[in-house]
XYZ file of C-alpha atoms in Angstrom:
737
model
C 22.821 120.993 20.258
C 24.996 123.981 19.087
C 24.232 127.619 18.527
C 25.884 129.371 15.685
C 25.694 132.891 14.469
C 27.034 134.152 11.049
C 26.365 135.379 7.577
C 25.297 133.491 4.245
C 28.455 133.690 2.368
C 27.273 131.495 -0.611
C 24.479 129.181 -1.471
C 25.744 125.811 -2.967
C 22.405 124.424 -3.620
C 18.716 125.052 -2.862
C 15.893 122.333 -3.597
C 13.120 124.933 -4.190
C 10.155 122.200 -3.820
C 11.108 121.177 -0.088
C 13.612 124.264 0.850
C 16.529 121.963 1.390
C 19.707 124.105 1.383
C 23.255 123.634 1.215
C 25.197 127.050 2.177
C 28.534 128.083 3.370
C 27.911 130.360 6.819
C 30.975 132.909 7.861
C 31.247 133.632 11.334
C 33.874 134.232 13.599
C 35.462 130.608 13.477
C 35.687 131.114 9.723
C 33.649 129.294 7.091
C 31.422 126.599 7.992
C 29.062 124.405 5.596
C 25.495 124.285 6.776
C 22.513 121.692 5.582
C 18.897 121.721 6.437
C 15.067 122.947 5.243
C 14.782 126.511 5.142
C 11.550 128.561 4.181
C 13.630 131.099 2.655
C 17.309 132.669 2.812
C 19.472 134.931 0.751
C 22.953 135.459 0.432
C 24.392 138.384 2.802
C 21.695 137.525 5.682
C 22.579 137.236 9.193
C 21.328 134.035 10.714
C 21.217 132.191 13.915
C 21.225 128.708 13.774
C 20.764 125.397 16.184
C 21.881 122.225 14.974
C 24.417 119.396 15.353
C 27.799 119.020 13.956
C 27.915 115.609 11.376
C 30.980 114.416 9.869
C 30.035 113.885 6.028
C 31.958 111.041 4.513
C 32.957 113.270 1.330
C 32.396 116.851 2.446
C 34.000 116.793 5.970
C 32.392 118.467 8.901
C 28.935 120.396 8.389
C 26.262 121.826 10.568
C 23.145 119.961 10.274
C 20.440 122.799 11.024
C 17.359 121.986 13.006
C 16.143 125.700 13.672
C 16.807 129.035 11.994
C 16.210 132.697 12.938
C 16.919 135.432 10.631
C 18.507 138.254 12.226
C 18.848 142.092 11.455
C 22.424 142.885 11.086
C 23.950 144.260 14.121
C 27.263 145.922 13.473
C 28.582 148.246 10.592
C 30.590 145.659 8.903
C 27.509 143.320 9.076
C 24.998 146.038 7.476
C 27.556 146.773 4.541
C 28.135 143.213 3.825
C 24.338 142.263 4.036
C 23.765 145.330 1.569
C 26.542 144.528 -0.896
C 25.925 140.948 -0.917
C 23.684 140.669 -3.941
C 20.651 140.456 -1.861
C 19.579 143.935 -2.977
C 19.798 144.230 -6.788
C 21.928 146.827 -8.202
C 23.623 147.584 -4.985
C 27.496 146.471 -5.149
C 29.877 146.437 -2.056
C 31.336 149.771 -3.099
C 27.904 151.328 -2.994
C 27.115 149.815 0.089
C 30.051 150.728 1.837
C 29.244 154.487 0.973
C 25.686 154.160 2.395
C 26.957 152.696 5.567
C 29.806 155.224 6.288
C 27.299 157.851 5.898
C 24.499 156.795 8.042
C 26.081 154.151 10.233
C 23.936 152.412 12.672
C 20.786 154.210 11.241
C 21.245 152.604 8.057
C 18.317 150.375 7.912
C 16.181 152.947 9.866
C 16.803 155.421 7.039
C 16.150 153.033 4.078
C 12.798 152.042 5.764
C 11.634 155.551 6.821
C 13.510 158.210 5.021
C 14.779 156.234 1.740
C 14.664 159.747 -0.256
C 17.923 160.367 1.837
C 19.814 157.827 0.079
C 19.963 160.440 -2.768
C 22.267 162.334 -0.853
C 24.984 159.709 -1.784
C 26.845 160.010 -4.839
C 25.912 157.394 -7.567
C 22.254 157.088 -6.138
C 19.400 159.016 -7.894
C 15.976 159.454 -6.254
C 14.402 156.711 -8.328
C 17.381 154.263 -7.442
C 16.849 155.241 -3.761
C 13.029 154.241 -4.058
C 14.039 150.647 -5.462
C 16.518 150.124 -2.748
C 13.986 150.679 -0.109
C 11.292 148.753 -2.005
C 13.713 145.812 -2.065
C 14.842 145.784 1.529
C 11.063 145.726 2.538
C 10.207 143.429 0.114
C 12.646 140.801 1.333
C 10.600 141.107 4.633
C 7.298 140.878 3.079
C 8.272 137.876 0.774
C 9.936 135.896 3.885
C 6.644 136.669 5.807
C 4.467 135.470 2.719
C 6.541 132.313 2.238
C 5.698 131.546 5.938
C 2.158 132.369 5.540
C 1.657 130.113 2.442
C 3.707 127.201 3.668
C 1.023 127.002 6.515
C -1.293 125.727 3.868
C 1.140 122.859 2.678
C 2.436 125.134 -0.536
C 5.881 124.458 -1.360
C 8.576 126.938 -1.429
C 8.583 126.957 -5.173
C 4.714 127.663 -5.595
C 4.965 130.063 -2.899
C 7.573 132.130 -4.594
C 5.427 132.018 -7.946
C 2.349 132.838 -5.874
C 3.789 135.919 -4.461
C 5.565 136.802 -7.692
C 2.034 136.923 -9.017
C 0.044 138.970 -6.566
C 2.551 140.374 -4.121
C 0.884 141.666 -0.814
C -2.776 140.946 -2.185
C -2.205 137.339 -1.421
C -3.705 137.569 1.823
C -6.811 138.983 0.535
C -7.101 136.708 -2.377
C -6.857 133.268 -0.335
C -9.336 134.667 2.223
C -11.759 135.903 -0.442
C -11.370 133.434 -3.500
C -8.364 130.788 -3.195
C -9.716 129.220 -6.534
C -8.426 132.191 -8.183
C -5.018 130.526 -7.986
C -5.920 127.572 -10.053
C -7.162 129.919 -12.830
C -4.205 132.317 -12.858
C -1.097 130.534 -11.405
C 0.800 127.786 -13.231
C 1.368 124.616 -11.178
C -1.822 125.302 -8.700
C -4.934 123.015 -9.753
C -8.201 122.950 -8.162
C -7.271 120.039 -5.792
C -4.484 122.431 -4.190
C -6.953 125.375 -3.953
C -9.652 123.226 -2.804
C -7.321 122.114 0.318
C -6.449 125.815 1.212
C -10.176 126.771 0.816
C -10.795 124.162 3.277
C -8.252 124.952 5.967
C -9.556 128.668 5.506
C -12.968 127.688 6.103
C -14.779 128.532 2.833
C -17.967 126.477 2.301
C -18.390 123.492 -0.066
C -21.318 125.168 -1.939
C -19.493 128.409 -2.481
C -20.067 130.029 -6.300
C -16.165 130.202 -6.566
C -15.598 126.569 -5.625
C -18.545 125.235 -7.906
C -17.448 127.059 -10.887
C -13.917 126.140 -10.407
C -14.763 122.489 -9.931
C -16.823 122.669 -13.148
C -13.811 124.106 -15.315
C -11.481 121.355 -13.399
C -14.007 118.484 -14.378
C -13.914 119.944 -18.031
C -10.026 120.280 -18.193
C -9.805 116.362 -16.601
C -11.902 115.357 -19.626
C -9.364 117.136 -21.973
C -6.610 115.216 -20.368
C -8.597 111.956 -21.437
C -8.425 113.077 -24.994
C -11.694 114.877 -25.400
C -11.858 118.517 -26.974
C -15.399 119.052 -25.701
C -17.948 117.232 -23.493
C -21.520 117.263 -23.552
C -23.178 119.383 -20.891
C -24.918 116.301 -19.060
C -21.377 114.442 -19.083
C -19.806 117.429 -17.523
C -22.683 118.048 -14.866
C -22.050 114.248 -13.843
C -18.136 114.591 -13.678
C -18.378 118.066 -11.824
C -20.743 116.428 -9.169
C -18.414 113.758 -8.477
C -15.466 116.006 -7.963
C -17.232 118.690 -5.925
C -19.437 116.057 -3.956
C -22.335 118.191 -3.906
C -25.471 117.984 -6.241
C -25.110 121.045 -8.524
C -28.278 122.949 -9.028
C -28.789 124.877 -12.314
C -25.171 123.958 -13.935
C -26.219 126.412 -16.907
C -25.938 129.331 -14.414
C -22.264 128.311 -13.869
C -21.576 127.675 -17.310
C -23.042 131.286 -18.332
C -20.567 132.818 -15.757
C -17.717 130.740 -17.284
C -18.611 131.590 -20.556
C -18.736 135.363 -19.424
C -15.380 134.894 -18.323
C -14.036 133.456 -21.674
C -13.023 130.500 -19.952
C -15.357 128.016 -21.852
C -17.302 128.135 -25.242
C -21.026 126.489 -25.098
C -22.056 125.539 -28.665
C -25.795 124.101 -29.237
C -26.050 121.322 -31.487
C -28.969 118.841 -32.409
C -28.152 116.423 -29.592
C -27.744 119.026 -26.852
C -25.059 121.576 -25.511
C -21.540 120.890 -25.979
C -18.964 122.346 -23.454
C -15.408 123.192 -24.850
C -12.521 124.961 -22.925
C -12.116 128.171 -24.937
C -8.536 127.819 -26.084
C -9.275 124.168 -27.378
C -12.424 125.270 -29.225
C -10.271 128.081 -31.269
C -7.489 125.694 -31.799
C -9.544 123.170 -33.341
C -11.221 125.691 -35.374
C -8.109 127.348 -36.409
C -6.501 124.055 -37.534
C -9.381 123.254 -39.852
C -9.006 126.801 -41.197
C -5.487 126.000 -42.017
C -6.087 122.459 -43.265
C -8.654 123.960 -45.613
C -5.970 126.825 -46.649
C -3.327 124.062 -47.509
C -5.429 121.983 -49.723
C -4.298 123.628 -52.697
C -4.464 121.665 -56.082
C -1.714 121.773 -58.412
C -2.235 121.471 -61.975
C 0.185 118.632 -63.147
C 0.207 116.059 -65.959
C -0.645 112.612 -64.355
C 0.949 110.791 -67.387
C 3.936 112.777 -66.996
C 4.264 111.856 -63.011
C 3.916 108.379 -63.763
C 6.537 108.045 -66.388
C 9.023 110.121 -63.994
C 7.997 107.781 -61.420
C 8.591 104.550 -63.330
C 12.248 105.871 -63.820
C 12.784 106.350 -60.109
C 11.529 102.788 -59.549
C 14.120 101.745 -61.930
C 16.954 103.642 -60.796
C 16.338 103.615 -56.977
C 15.293 99.627 -57.377
C 11.663 100.401 -55.870
C 9.054 97.837 -56.526
C 5.623 100.015 -56.026
C 2.067 98.484 -56.435
C -0.831 100.583 -57.928
C -2.000 102.049 -54.669
C 1.698 102.938 -53.742
C 1.832 104.899 -57.291
C -1.444 106.474 -56.761
C -0.179 107.624 -53.398
C 2.888 109.425 -54.806
C 0.770 110.988 -57.938
C -1.587 112.272 -55.405
C 1.039 113.876 -53.256
C 2.445 115.656 -56.472
C -1.078 116.839 -57.030
C -2.236 118.237 -53.865
C -1.367 120.179 -50.697
C -2.690 117.551 -48.194
C -2.356 114.027 -48.642
C -3.267 111.242 -45.997
C -1.675 108.010 -46.564
C -3.060 105.105 -44.238
C -2.053 101.286 -43.985
C -1.225 98.394 -41.310
C 2.045 96.797 -40.928
C 3.890 95.110 -43.820
C 1.587 97.440 -46.384
C 4.835 99.488 -47.825
C 4.085 102.839 -46.201
C 7.925 103.467 -45.779
C 8.681 102.157 -49.455
C 6.004 104.903 -50.318
C 7.534 107.417 -48.237
C 10.935 106.752 -49.943
C 9.401 106.745 -53.387
C 8.126 110.421 -52.720
C 11.205 111.652 -51.384
C 13.038 110.670 -54.710
C 10.532 112.168 -56.941
C 10.479 115.420 -55.083
C 14.222 115.272 -54.674
C 14.384 114.951 -58.737
C 12.128 118.214 -58.700
C 14.645 119.943 -56.723
C 12.365 120.451 -53.997
C 13.159 120.814 -50.181
C 11.988 118.014 -47.907
C 11.698 117.632 -44.189
C 10.775 114.341 -42.511
C 9.487 114.364 -38.915
C 7.449 112.292 -36.509
C 6.037 112.856 -32.895
C 8.869 110.901 -30.883
C 12.432 110.716 -31.029
C 12.167 106.864 -31.587
C 9.704 107.206 -34.488
C 11.986 109.852 -36.090
C 15.103 107.289 -35.664
C 13.238 104.629 -37.360
C 12.154 107.115 -40.094
C 15.923 108.047 -40.534
C 16.798 104.207 -40.627
C 14.119 103.486 -43.099
C 14.765 106.201 -45.566
C 18.153 107.103 -45.136
C 17.172 110.832 -44.824
C 17.313 112.453 -41.504
C 13.832 112.838 -39.421
C 13.308 114.878 -36.579
C 10.698 115.169 -34.012
C 8.006 117.553 -34.732
C 9.105 119.566 -31.598
C 12.662 120.121 -32.721
C 11.429 120.665 -36.243
C 9.319 123.613 -34.904
C 12.482 124.672 -32.848
C 10.683 124.288 -29.226
C 12.031 127.413 -27.301
C 9.588 127.317 -24.342
C 6.357 125.950 -23.024
C 3.745 125.944 -25.906
C 1.196 124.585 -23.272
C 1.002 128.079 -21.945
C -1.069 130.819 -23.726
C -3.250 128.907 -25.337
C -0.393 127.173 -27.776
C 0.428 130.519 -28.998
C 4.157 130.435 -28.155
C 6.849 128.072 -27.057
C 7.959 127.556 -30.697
C 10.850 129.403 -33.018
C 8.796 128.479 -35.849
C 5.319 129.983 -36.530
C 3.275 131.924 -39.090
C 6.149 134.828 -38.588
C 8.824 132.386 -38.947
C 7.403 129.505 -41.135
C 9.408 126.225 -42.019
C 11.339 126.790 -45.286
C 10.129 123.543 -47.004
C 8.447 122.492 -50.016
C 7.309 119.362 -48.743
C 6.708 117.842 -45.277
C 6.122 114.332 -44.378
C 5.054 113.533 -40.942
C 5.109 109.538 -39.877
C 3.108 108.074 -37.238
C 0.163 110.720 -37.363
C -2.322 108.801 -34.987
C 0.053 109.773 -32.298
C -0.117 113.647 -33.101
C -2.620 115.461 -30.746
C -4.374 118.656 -31.507
C -2.007 121.087 -29.747
C 1.264 119.548 -31.620
C -0.746 119.592 -35.003
C -2.002 123.182 -34.542
C 1.523 124.359 -33.897
C 2.550 122.430 -36.823
C 0.041 124.141 -39.303
C 0.979 127.713 -37.963
C 4.495 127.190 -39.200
C 3.400 125.846 -42.647
C 2.627 128.448 -45.610
C 0.156 127.534 -48.219
C 1.732 125.954 -51.239
C 3.791 123.650 -49.036
C 2.801 119.819 -49.364
C 2.031 118.264 -46.148
C 1.817 114.319 -46.143
C 0.514 112.611 -43.246
C 1.200 109.104 -42.765
C -0.132 106.718 -39.991
C -2.094 103.549 -39.252
C -5.903 104.484 -38.567
C -6.101 101.317 -36.308
C -3.601 102.425 -33.732
C -4.449 103.855 -30.258
C -5.294 107.633 -30.582
C -2.708 110.204 -29.147
C -2.260 110.217 -25.527
C -3.049 113.933 -25.922
C -6.369 115.440 -26.549
C -7.818 115.177 -30.104
C -8.081 112.465 -32.622
C -6.327 114.291 -35.557
C -5.834 111.301 -38.042
C -9.531 109.606 -37.599
C -11.222 113.011 -37.937
C -9.163 114.127 -41.160
C -10.334 110.772 -42.767
C -13.824 111.161 -41.195
C -14.402 114.545 -42.885
C -13.662 113.373 -46.300
C -12.641 116.498 -47.537
C -9.088 115.767 -48.060
C -7.350 112.937 -50.802
C -6.378 109.857 -49.150
C -4.948 106.456 -50.198
C -5.121 103.336 -47.986
C -2.583 100.917 -48.528
C -4.008 97.241 -48.087
C -1.637 95.029 -49.875
C 0.998 92.903 -47.680
C 3.967 92.504 -49.367
C 5.841 89.046 -49.652
C 8.296 89.885 -47.145
C 6.056 90.899 -44.667
C 3.815 87.645 -45.193
C 6.770 85.731 -43.788
C 6.323 87.443 -40.452
C 3.546 86.105 -38.097
C 3.657 89.347 -36.376
C 2.562 91.042 -39.187
C -0.072 88.505 -40.350
C -1.474 87.981 -36.780
C -1.641 92.050 -36.301
C -3.948 92.103 -39.451
C -6.000 89.268 -38.161
C -6.532 90.985 -34.869
C -7.379 93.922 -36.532
C -9.929 91.931 -38.439
C -11.106 90.279 -35.518
C -10.091 86.959 -37.072
C -9.005 84.282 -34.193
C -5.365 83.876 -34.052
C -3.799 80.516 -33.942
C -1.804 80.011 -30.825
C 0.409 76.827 -31.648
C 3.835 78.165 -30.840
C 4.957 76.900 -34.264
C 5.872 80.468 -35.118
C 9.232 81.893 -35.451
C 8.278 85.025 -34.056
C 4.672 85.165 -32.250
C 4.614 82.963 -29.117
C 1.790 82.470 -26.468
C 2.642 81.152 -23.083
C -0.348 79.982 -21.260
C -0.272 80.637 -17.345
C -3.006 81.660 -15.054
C -1.463 83.021 -12.143
C -0.022 86.646 -11.943
C 3.013 85.644 -9.850
C 3.809 82.686 -12.258
C 3.171 85.060 -15.397
C 5.945 87.617 -13.851
C 8.427 84.801 -13.225
C 8.289 83.677 -16.552
C 8.660 87.259 -18.267
C 11.696 87.614 -15.979
C 12.996 84.355 -17.346
C 12.197 85.571 -21.017
C 14.047 88.748 -20.558
C 17.093 87.736 -18.662
C 17.635 84.317 -20.395
C 15.460 83.557 -23.458
C 15.035 86.590 -25.559
C 18.164 88.553 -25.810
C 20.271 86.000 -27.599
C 17.051 84.817 -29.629
C 16.550 88.538 -31.031
C 20.481 89.358 -30.547
C 19.427 92.276 -28.270
C 20.400 93.256 -24.813
C 17.800 92.695 -21.865
C 17.476 96.565 -21.505
C 16.086 96.558 -25.193
C 13.144 93.860 -24.590
C 10.018 95.938 -23.658
C 7.267 94.643 -21.529
C 3.857 96.233 -22.535
C 0.893 95.852 -20.263
C -2.670 97.438 -20.549
C -2.931 98.863 -17.068
C -0.957 100.835 -14.443
C -2.795 99.392 -11.439
C -3.281 95.804 -10.375
C -1.241 92.547 -10.230
C 0.131 93.113 -13.826
C 0.063 96.855 -13.828
C 2.789 98.874 -14.580
C 3.701 100.038 -11.017
C 3.851 96.607 -9.412
C 5.661 95.099 -12.656
C 8.358 97.983 -12.218
C 9.179 97.362 -8.722
C 9.806 93.566 -9.338
C 11.524 93.713 -12.673
C 13.969 96.398 -10.999
C 15.057 93.947 -8.348
C 15.674 91.326 -11.004
C 17.076 93.372 -13.984
C 18.974 95.876 -11.991
C 19.449 94.896 -8.124
C 20.760 97.269 -5.512
C 24.526 96.815 -4.852
C 26.967 98.425 -2.217
C 28.589 100.459 -4.556
C 25.544 101.395 -6.916
C 24.080 104.973 -6.186
C 20.432 105.376 -5.640
C 17.695 107.817 -4.750
C 14.444 107.036 -3.053
C 11.657 109.607 -3.872
C 8.193 108.959 -2.611
C 7.452 105.453 -3.317
C 9.952 104.962 -5.931
C 13.405 103.929 -5.772
C 15.803 105.161 -8.637
C 19.207 103.417 -9.130
C 22.096 103.825 -11.511
C 21.660 101.561 -14.449
C 17.726 101.979 -14.057
C 15.562 102.011 -17.390
C 13.222 105.261 -16.864
C 10.770 107.274 -18.899
C 9.864 110.742 -18.664
C 6.178 111.051 -18.050
C 5.292 115.001 -18.813
C 6.293 117.342 -21.688
C 9.294 119.359 -19.969
C 10.104 122.200 -22.463
C 12.861 123.674 -20.033
C 14.898 120.758 -19.347
C 18.307 121.200 -21.168
C 20.052 118.163 -22.886
C 23.417 117.861 -24.603
C 25.365 115.474 -26.619
C 29.044 114.948 -25.790
C 31.955 112.865 -26.975
C 33.679 110.732 -24.784
C 36.116 113.235 -23.902
C 33.348 115.651 -22.762
C 33.428 117.940 -25.827
C 29.693 118.873 -26.433
C 28.768 118.526 -29.937
C 25.299 119.457 -29.810
C 22.590 120.613 -27.349
C 19.028 121.785 -26.890
C 15.960 122.121 -24.652
C 13.111 119.753 -24.222
C 12.363 116.380 -22.937
C 8.873 114.987 -23.818
C 6.439 112.304 -22.377
C 7.348 108.795 -23.462
C 11.039 109.362 -23.969
C 12.911 106.462 -22.397
C 16.612 106.595 -21.209
C 19.028 104.959 -18.665
C 19.949 106.553 -15.181
C 23.988 106.854 -15.655
C 24.646 108.826 -12.556
C 23.134 109.878 -9.212
C 25.212 112.782 -7.376
C 23.792 112.610 -3.804
C 25.687 115.951 -2.725
C 24.409 117.974 -5.903
C 21.084 116.037 -5.577
C 21.066 115.440 -9.495
C 20.195 112.437 -11.756
C 21.848 112.222 -14.696
C 19.660 110.316 -17.661
C 20.916 109.363 -21.189
C 18.196 109.074 -23.796
C 18.027 108.246 -27.188
C 21.006 109.557 -29.507
C 23.202 109.761 -26.275
C 21.381 112.961 -25.300
C 22.151 113.502 -21.616
C 19.742 115.463 -19.129
C 20.732 116.353 -15.447
C 17.515 116.289 -13.382
C 17.550 118.099 -10.009
C 16.225 115.670 -7.445
C 12.763 117.964 -7.186
C 12.088 116.788 -10.703
C 11.996 113.153 -10.154
C 8.323 113.093 -10.006
C 8.558 113.562 -13.904
C 10.395 110.188 -14.237
C 9.297 106.654 -13.609
C 10.861 103.038 -13.967
C 10.203 101.561 -17.600
C 11.160 98.099 -17.378
C 7.472 97.782 -17.972
C 5.347 100.563 -19.474
C 1.711 100.910 -20.902
C 0.581 99.927 -24.288
C -0.284 103.613 -24.697
C 3.114 104.972 -23.986
C 4.612 102.381 -26.606
C 2.968 104.079 -29.493
C 5.375 105.165 -32.367
C 7.963 103.111 -30.739
C 9.545 99.635 -32.224
C 11.523 97.287 -30.127
C 13.485 93.996 -30.729
C 11.084 91.937 -28.845
C 7.928 92.700 -26.559
C 6.612 90.724 -23.846
C 2.829 91.301 -23.310
C 1.524 89.668 -19.680
C -2.309 89.283 -19.924
C -4.960 88.447 -17.563
C -8.536 89.455 -17.810
C -9.345 92.844 -17.567
C -12.129 95.810 -17.798
C -13.674 95.308 -21.144
C -13.931 99.245 -22.121
C -10.184 98.921 -21.631
C -9.305 95.525 -23.281
C -10.323 96.072 -26.690
C -8.919 95.102 -30.231
C -7.004 98.490 -30.910
C -4.900 98.120 -27.812
C -3.863 94.379 -28.554
C -2.980 95.541 -32.285
C -0.922 98.305 -31.134
C 1.034 96.167 -28.466
C 1.719 93.330 -31.137
C 2.902 95.826 -33.888
C 5.312 97.266 -31.551
C 7.495 94.137 -31.939
C 10.113 93.885 -34.731
C 11.392 90.275 -34.275
C 9.521 88.879 -31.531
C 6.021 88.969 -29.545
C 5.409 86.870 -26.703
C 2.639 86.914 -24.730
C 2.327 85.206 -21.265
C -1.080 84.569 -19.449
C -4.626 83.619 -20.310
C -5.644 82.816 -23.919
C -9.393 83.717 -23.253
C -8.502 87.099 -22.408
C -6.515 87.194 -25.544
C -9.593 85.953 -27.583
C -11.925 88.394 -25.775
C -9.858 91.390 -26.842
C -9.946 90.483 -30.411
C -13.514 90.299 -30.363
C -13.957 93.601 -28.539
C -14.034 96.020 -31.393
C -15.440 98.812 -28.782
C -12.609 101.296 -28.303
C -13.606 104.359 -26.200
C -14.662 107.209 -28.475
C -13.553 110.808 -28.073
C -15.443 113.999 -28.115
C -14.013 116.055 -30.882
C -15.502 117.990 -33.565
C -12.362 118.506 -35.886
C -14.124 116.814 -38.952
C -17.364 118.834 -38.543
C -15.334 122.110 -38.409
C -13.376 121.189 -41.901
C -16.767 119.942 -43.469
C -18.287 123.333 -42.499
C -15.503 125.278 -43.953
C -15.437 123.281 -47.097
């Protein structure tokens, strides 16, 4: 074991999550690269390190640090170097030199005990003297707090965030009410606060704990899609979370209501409990829908005549309902167009674009996901964007109750006459609220979707609630066009939706069912299909063929399937970089998916020569890409998404990625693949319903292959009981109307 003493010259890399740091140490023997896990260190600090020298294959000699002690700088040069290193903001090397020359070995004592004397030095005011003293003292306090917080299993990133929020009050807060952290610090949830409370010794029936647990249970319901929950529902869920019987939940609900965290609404069937921000978000969305519903005074006959000319010139063939949709779009501020596969939604959108263009109007096209926007662009020939990009995402709109995070809002609205949004079934309440805030009355908003698809991953049920309100014009396209009738994918999707049994005789060109009853046999067939059978059949790469499964867990769940498929589709090789992260292994060439919205991640599009042609921020839940590079030294993973957008992830963000050879059907919403493979065995009735199967089948463009139990398939067709969401947008709209 070697002991080394020196100054932190430069921090090359720091993983804020686990404290892993690479830095250059300056000592008597020159510069030394050191690596290890550290609570907190800053450039310019004097460290005494213990460790062993190791020879890195690429980076040469390094000190692998096993222990570290921060020392006070000892000699005058050391003190000067520390103060001028940037560790104290606003203090450069020249000013540091003047301080040390004036006070010599007494420098730190003067800073700590008589900071006003720093003003004796030219260039330092009394105010600056106090700031220098506070920073030097703050470094000590920060380090002490970081060590204290890490005793409770809090990562360095979170510890720094907590200290930034509370400073020296952190000790008092943790001892009295650690649940305050869950309410006030982004990244600290109830579970983390509960673990801290348990270690500190706070009782399980503490009022602080019960209130926090109830609010946590309410937010868990939001994560499942609800906007509110009935009081009894919340009581059962909170009791399960807290593992105690809650006496008189109304008392705690009143406390949370006084704190303005929740809204209680008495209705005929009982009391509804809303998180306050979602209550007002839904209420305001209803008001904005109402304000946009402007009726234009137009002559229908003139619209039909112009539309006939457009049909002729653009070689479009519209049926009666499609023409009606165009006319309604011209007449109203809000229009909803729904229809299943093959019913001509895209043709209708094209007709609308041609009509509004002929009027000289500005038109924006958007969809919830990158893949859906890309499909919209390909189908119309006009540029479509994601809603996030249309709204110019610039921060985290999930903070501050959805009031920030987008460049476009009521103060900087979208400059468009017509906005057409496709795949509206995927749009959740927060995103629709953000969109509506950026639209001024007089702009036509046309919402297009399939009401039989699964609801959005996020909270709310926008499309169904708007239709349920019956307050806005809507057109439902039902005619299946001749070209679509030649596709068994389309025809069988409609049969599934209507609860009609599908014939499984494998005489189709694009719809197959391979009957197998054993999970391992099913997986073996899936691998053969992806590797050998389907790529040539649908003229696509194996990576373009998507496995869709109803569940995350189980023999045919996403987690097990991905581990197995990775071994066959992207096996390990000697020269292929990989990174083990928790129970996951990421390998160069892996197909991966972003599993949460990250509004800070930067992306860029570059030419093959490295010239950046476009860049922006934001990678979103459901985006899929390929790992192009893994850099062990820089601890980064580079992923390439659609449109050649490249994103560099530091290792500590790998919990936001998962393998995507297989994904849940929910995550496939809005996407279309050349071929999908659906492994299927019997599962829970509340999950295995008709809408889930319908959504899976309609994701395929050229071929659907189901592998597994035909009885499970038929049971899903007959099970029309999809899980209902607690939402009240329809009621809010009706009340306003």
